[in-house]
Tab-separated table of C-alpha atoms in Angstrom:
chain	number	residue	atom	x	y	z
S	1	UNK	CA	-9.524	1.016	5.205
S	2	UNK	CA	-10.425	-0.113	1.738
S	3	UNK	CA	-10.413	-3.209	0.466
S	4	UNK	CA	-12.589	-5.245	-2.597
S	5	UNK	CA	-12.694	-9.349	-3.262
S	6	UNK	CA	-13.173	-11.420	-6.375
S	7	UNK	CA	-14.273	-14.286	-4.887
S	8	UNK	CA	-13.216	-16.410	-8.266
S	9	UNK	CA	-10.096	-17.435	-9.353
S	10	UNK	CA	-11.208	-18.776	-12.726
S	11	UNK	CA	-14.779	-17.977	-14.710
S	12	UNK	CA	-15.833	-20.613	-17.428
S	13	UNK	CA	-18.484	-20.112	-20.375
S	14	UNK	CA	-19.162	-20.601	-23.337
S	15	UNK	CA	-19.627	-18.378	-26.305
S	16	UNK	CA	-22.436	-16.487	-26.934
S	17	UNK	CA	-23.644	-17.096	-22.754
S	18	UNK	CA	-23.982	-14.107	-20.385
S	19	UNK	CA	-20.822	-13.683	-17.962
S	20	UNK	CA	-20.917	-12.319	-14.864
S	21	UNK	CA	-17.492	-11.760	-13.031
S	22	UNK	CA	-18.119	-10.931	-9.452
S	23	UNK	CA	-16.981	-8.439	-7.230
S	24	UNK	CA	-17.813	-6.931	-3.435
S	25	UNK	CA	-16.147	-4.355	-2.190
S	26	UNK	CA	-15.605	-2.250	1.547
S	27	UNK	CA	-15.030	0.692	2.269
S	28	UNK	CA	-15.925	3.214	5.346
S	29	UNK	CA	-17.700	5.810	2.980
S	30	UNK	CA	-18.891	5.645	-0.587
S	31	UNK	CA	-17.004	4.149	-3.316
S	32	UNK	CA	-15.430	4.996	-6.496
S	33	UNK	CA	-15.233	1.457	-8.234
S	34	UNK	CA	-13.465	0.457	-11.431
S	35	UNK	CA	-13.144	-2.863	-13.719
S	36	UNK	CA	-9.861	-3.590	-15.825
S	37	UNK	CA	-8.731	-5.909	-18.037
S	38	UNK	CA	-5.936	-7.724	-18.824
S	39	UNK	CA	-4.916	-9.188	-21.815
S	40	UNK	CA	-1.606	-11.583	-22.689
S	41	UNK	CA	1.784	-10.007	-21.903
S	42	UNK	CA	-0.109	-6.350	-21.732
S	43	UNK	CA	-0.675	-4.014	-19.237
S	44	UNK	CA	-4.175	-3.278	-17.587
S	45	UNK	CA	-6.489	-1.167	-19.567
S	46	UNK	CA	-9.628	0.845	-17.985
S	47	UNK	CA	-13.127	-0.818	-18.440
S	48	UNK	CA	-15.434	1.378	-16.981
S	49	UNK	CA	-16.542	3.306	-13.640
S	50	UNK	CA	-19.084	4.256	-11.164
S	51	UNK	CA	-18.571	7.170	-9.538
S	52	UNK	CA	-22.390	8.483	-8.826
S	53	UNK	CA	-25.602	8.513	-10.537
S	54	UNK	CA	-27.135	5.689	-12.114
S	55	UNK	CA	-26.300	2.248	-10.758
S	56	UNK	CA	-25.566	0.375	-13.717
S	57	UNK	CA	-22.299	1.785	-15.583
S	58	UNK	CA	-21.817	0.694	-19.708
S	59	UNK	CA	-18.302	0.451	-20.629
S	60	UNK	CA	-15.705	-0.939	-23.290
S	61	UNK	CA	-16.728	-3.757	-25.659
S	62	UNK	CA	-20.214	-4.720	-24.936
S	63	UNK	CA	-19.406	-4.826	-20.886
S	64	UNK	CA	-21.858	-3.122	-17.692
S	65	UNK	CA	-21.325	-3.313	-14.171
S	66	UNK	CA	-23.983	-2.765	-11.401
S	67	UNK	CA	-23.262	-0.898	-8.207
S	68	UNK	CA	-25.329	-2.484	-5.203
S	69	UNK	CA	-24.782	-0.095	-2.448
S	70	UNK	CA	-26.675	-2.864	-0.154
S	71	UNK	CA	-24.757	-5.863	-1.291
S	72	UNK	CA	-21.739	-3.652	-1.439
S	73	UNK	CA	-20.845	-5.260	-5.118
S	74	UNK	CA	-20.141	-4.407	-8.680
S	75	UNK	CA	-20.211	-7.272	-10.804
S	76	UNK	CA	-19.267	-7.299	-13.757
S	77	UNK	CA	-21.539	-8.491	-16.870
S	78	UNK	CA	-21.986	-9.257	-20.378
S	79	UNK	CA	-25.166	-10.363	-22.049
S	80	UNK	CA	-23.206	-12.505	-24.884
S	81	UNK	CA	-19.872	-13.786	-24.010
S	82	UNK	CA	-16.956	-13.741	-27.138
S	83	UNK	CA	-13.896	-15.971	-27.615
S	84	UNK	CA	-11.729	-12.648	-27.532
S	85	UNK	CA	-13.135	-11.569	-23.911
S	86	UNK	CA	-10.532	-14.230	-22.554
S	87	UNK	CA	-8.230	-12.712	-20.226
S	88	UNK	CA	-7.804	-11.298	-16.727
S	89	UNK	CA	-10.058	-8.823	-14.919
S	90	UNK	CA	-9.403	-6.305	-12.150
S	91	UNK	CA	-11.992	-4.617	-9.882
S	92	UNK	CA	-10.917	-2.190	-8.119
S	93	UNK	CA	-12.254	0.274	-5.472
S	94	UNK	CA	-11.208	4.293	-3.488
S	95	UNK	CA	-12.893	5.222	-0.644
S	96	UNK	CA	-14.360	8.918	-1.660
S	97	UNK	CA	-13.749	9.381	2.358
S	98	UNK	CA	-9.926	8.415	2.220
S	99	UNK	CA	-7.957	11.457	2.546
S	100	UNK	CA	-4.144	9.311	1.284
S	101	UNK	CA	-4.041	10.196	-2.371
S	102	UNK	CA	-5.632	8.981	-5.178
S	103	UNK	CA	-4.675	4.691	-4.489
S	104	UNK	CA	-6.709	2.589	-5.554
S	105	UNK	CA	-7.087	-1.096	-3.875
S	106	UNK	CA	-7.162	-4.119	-6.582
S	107	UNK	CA	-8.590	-7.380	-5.981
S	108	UNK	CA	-6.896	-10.512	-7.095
S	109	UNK	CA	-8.287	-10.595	-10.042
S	110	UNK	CA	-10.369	-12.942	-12.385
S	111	UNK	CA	-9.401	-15.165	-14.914
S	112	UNK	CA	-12.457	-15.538	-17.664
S	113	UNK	CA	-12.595	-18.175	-20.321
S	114	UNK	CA	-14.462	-18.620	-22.782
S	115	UNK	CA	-14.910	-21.756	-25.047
S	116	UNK	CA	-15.840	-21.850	-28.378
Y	1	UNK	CA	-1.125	10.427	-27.280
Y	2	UNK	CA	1.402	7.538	-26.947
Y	3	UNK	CA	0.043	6.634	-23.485
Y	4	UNK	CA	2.283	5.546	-20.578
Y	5	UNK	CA	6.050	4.686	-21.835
Y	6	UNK	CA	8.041	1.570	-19.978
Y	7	UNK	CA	11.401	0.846	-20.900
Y	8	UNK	CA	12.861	-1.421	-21.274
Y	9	UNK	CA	10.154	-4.335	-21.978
Y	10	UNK	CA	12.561	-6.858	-21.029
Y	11	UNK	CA	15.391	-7.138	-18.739
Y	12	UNK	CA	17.470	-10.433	-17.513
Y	13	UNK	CA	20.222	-9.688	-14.892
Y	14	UNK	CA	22.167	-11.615	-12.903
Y	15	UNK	CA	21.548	-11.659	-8.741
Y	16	UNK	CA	23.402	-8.631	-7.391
Y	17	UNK	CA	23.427	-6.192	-10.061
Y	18	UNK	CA	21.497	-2.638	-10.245
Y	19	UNK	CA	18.180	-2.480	-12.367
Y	20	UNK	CA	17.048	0.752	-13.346
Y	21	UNK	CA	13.299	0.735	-14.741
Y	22	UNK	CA	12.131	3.960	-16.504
Y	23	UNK	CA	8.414	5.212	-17.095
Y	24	UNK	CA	7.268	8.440	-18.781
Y	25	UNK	CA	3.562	9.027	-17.625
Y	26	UNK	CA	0.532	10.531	-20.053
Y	27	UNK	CA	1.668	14.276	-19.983
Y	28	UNK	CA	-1.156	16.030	-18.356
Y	29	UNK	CA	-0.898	13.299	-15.361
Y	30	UNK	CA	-0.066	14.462	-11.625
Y	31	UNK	CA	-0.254	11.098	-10.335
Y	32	UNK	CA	2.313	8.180	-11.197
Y	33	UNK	CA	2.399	4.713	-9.690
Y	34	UNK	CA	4.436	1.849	-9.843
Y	35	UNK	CA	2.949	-2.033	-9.442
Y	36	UNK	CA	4.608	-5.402	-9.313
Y	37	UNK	CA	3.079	-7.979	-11.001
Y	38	UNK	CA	3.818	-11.941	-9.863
Y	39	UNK	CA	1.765	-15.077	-9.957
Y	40	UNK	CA	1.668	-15.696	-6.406
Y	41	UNK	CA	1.007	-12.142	-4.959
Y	42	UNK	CA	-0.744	-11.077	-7.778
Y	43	UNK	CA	-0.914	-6.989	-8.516
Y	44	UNK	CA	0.785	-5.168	-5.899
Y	45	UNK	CA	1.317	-1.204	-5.234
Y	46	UNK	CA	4.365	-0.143	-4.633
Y	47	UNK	CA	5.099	3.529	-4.588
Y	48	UNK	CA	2.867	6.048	-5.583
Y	49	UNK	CA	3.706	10.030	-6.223
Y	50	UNK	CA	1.711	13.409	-6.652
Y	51	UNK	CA	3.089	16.244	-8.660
Y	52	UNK	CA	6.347	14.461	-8.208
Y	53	UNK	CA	6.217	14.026	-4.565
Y	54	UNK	CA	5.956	10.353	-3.537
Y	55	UNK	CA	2.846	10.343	-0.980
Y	56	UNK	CA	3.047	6.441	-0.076
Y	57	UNK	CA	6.077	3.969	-0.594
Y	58	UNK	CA	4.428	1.171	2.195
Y	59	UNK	CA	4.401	-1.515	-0.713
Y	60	UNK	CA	8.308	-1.059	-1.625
Y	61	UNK	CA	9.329	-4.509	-0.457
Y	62	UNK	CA	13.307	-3.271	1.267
Y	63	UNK	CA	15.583	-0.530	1.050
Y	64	UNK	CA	17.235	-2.140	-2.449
Y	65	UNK	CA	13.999	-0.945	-3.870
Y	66	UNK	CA	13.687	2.992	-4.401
Y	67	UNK	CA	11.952	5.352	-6.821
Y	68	UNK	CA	12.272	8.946	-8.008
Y	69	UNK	CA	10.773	11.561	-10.037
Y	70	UNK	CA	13.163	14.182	-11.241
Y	71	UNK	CA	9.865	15.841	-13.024
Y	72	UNK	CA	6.905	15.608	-14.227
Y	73	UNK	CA	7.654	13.364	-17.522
Y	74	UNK	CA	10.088	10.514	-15.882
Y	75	UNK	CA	10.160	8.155	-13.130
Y	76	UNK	CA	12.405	5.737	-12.425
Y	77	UNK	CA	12.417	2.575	-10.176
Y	78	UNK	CA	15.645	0.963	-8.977
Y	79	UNK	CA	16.851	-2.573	-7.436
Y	80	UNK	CA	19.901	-2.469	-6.227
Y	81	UNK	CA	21.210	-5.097	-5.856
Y	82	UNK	CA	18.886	-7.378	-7.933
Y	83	UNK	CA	17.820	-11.006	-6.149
Y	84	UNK	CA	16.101	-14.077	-7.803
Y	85	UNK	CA	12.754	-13.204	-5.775
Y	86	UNK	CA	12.413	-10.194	-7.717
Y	87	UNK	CA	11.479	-11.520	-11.277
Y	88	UNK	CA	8.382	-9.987	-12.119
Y	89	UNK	CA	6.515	-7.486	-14.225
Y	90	UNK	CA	6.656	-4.570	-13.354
Y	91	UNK	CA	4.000	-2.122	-13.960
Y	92	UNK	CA	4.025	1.978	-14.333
Y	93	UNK	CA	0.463	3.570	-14.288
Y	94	UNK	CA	-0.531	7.452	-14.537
Y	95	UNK	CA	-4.053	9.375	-13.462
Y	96	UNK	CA	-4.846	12.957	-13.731
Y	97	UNK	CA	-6.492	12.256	-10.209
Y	98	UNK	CA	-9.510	10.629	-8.991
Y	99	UNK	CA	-12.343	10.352	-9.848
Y	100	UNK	CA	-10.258	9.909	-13.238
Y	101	UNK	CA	-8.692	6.361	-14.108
Y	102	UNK	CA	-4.953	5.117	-14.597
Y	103	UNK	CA	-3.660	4.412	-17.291
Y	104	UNK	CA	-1.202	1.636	-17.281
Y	105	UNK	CA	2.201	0.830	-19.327
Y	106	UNK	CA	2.918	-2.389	-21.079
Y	107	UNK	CA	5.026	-3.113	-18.655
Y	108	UNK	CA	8.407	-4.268	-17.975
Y	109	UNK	CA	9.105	-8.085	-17.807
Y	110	UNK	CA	12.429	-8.912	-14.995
Y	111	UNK	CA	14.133	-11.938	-14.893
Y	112	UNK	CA	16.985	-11.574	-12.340
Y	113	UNK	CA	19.457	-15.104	-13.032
């Protein structure tokens, strides 16, 4: 079974702060992990990846993420936190093991605000 | 590309009649899946298909819910008939297949009266 947690309902900082949006994750095997976000009335839109190689993973506008095979987490971070990064984020996680198709298993997501 | 295609964006209904939601995925894609969006469960997989063959439909809540896909360019997800409890937004997301991501739709916002 695979399954990931977002342990926060609601992330507050302010503007120009580092954000870190957290996420752990389980699976029987190795992971293929993923962050989305979601803005106002719109549909989910990719972030970035891991699938192997180098731990930390640069995405879409400014973000990273850092796969911790110990902690079994991928957090999600940026250094310097905008106004505009104010919506709702996804992590999300496949088993590479899982044989069922290509599902992948969302958390509950994130909401991230950030104050002027 | 135009991405993934949801019509319509809106739909109000009245309890008991037949909603027909419509998605055309990224061409290229051999994986389509359908999501229901709602404050209180939060993002939730419904039915999922490969090369038009639906591989898991555990998350389709009852038998008023079903999906198809005639081919590779259209899927459609029906509610027949429509209740109060499913007002939503409903989500249609396509993949070329892991390790590659989906690709969601804007989504199509229910209100069923």
């Amino acid at each position: 079974a695979q399954s990931v947690a977002q342990p926060e309902d609601q992330v507050n900082v302010a503007e120009g702060n580092p954000l870190t949006v957290k996420c752990t994750y389980s699976v029987s095997g190795n992971p293929y992990l993923f962050w989305y976000v979601q803005y106002p009335n719109r549909g989910l839109q990719f972030l970035l990846k891991y699938i192997t190689g180098d731990n930390l993973v640069k995405g879409s506008y400014g973000f990273e993420a850092e796969f911790n095979k110990s902690q079994t987490s991928f957090h999600l971070k940026k250094p310097s936190a905008l106004v505009s990064d104010s919506a709702l984020y996804f992590c999300a996680v496949r088993d590479k093991n899982n044989n069922a198709g290509n599902m992948l298993t969302f958390g509950g997501g994130t909401r991230l605000m950030v104050k002027p | 590309d135009a991405g993934v295609i949801q019509s319509p964006r809106h739909e109000v209904t009245e309890m008991g009649q037949e909603v027909t939601l419509r998605c055309k995925p990224i061409s290229g894609h051999n994986s389509l899946f359908w999501y229901r969006q709602t404050m209180m469960r939060g993002l939730e997989l419904l039915i999922y298909f490969n090369n038009n063959v639906p591989i898991d439909d555990s998350g389709m809540p009852e038998d008023r819910f079903s999906a198809k896909m005639p081919n590779a360019s259209f899927s459609t997800l029906k509610i027949q008939p429509s209740e109060p409890r499913d007002s939503a937004v409903y989500f249609c997301a396509s993949s070329s297949g892991l390790p590659n991501e989906q690709f969601f739709g804007p989504g199509t916002r229910l209100t069923v009266l």
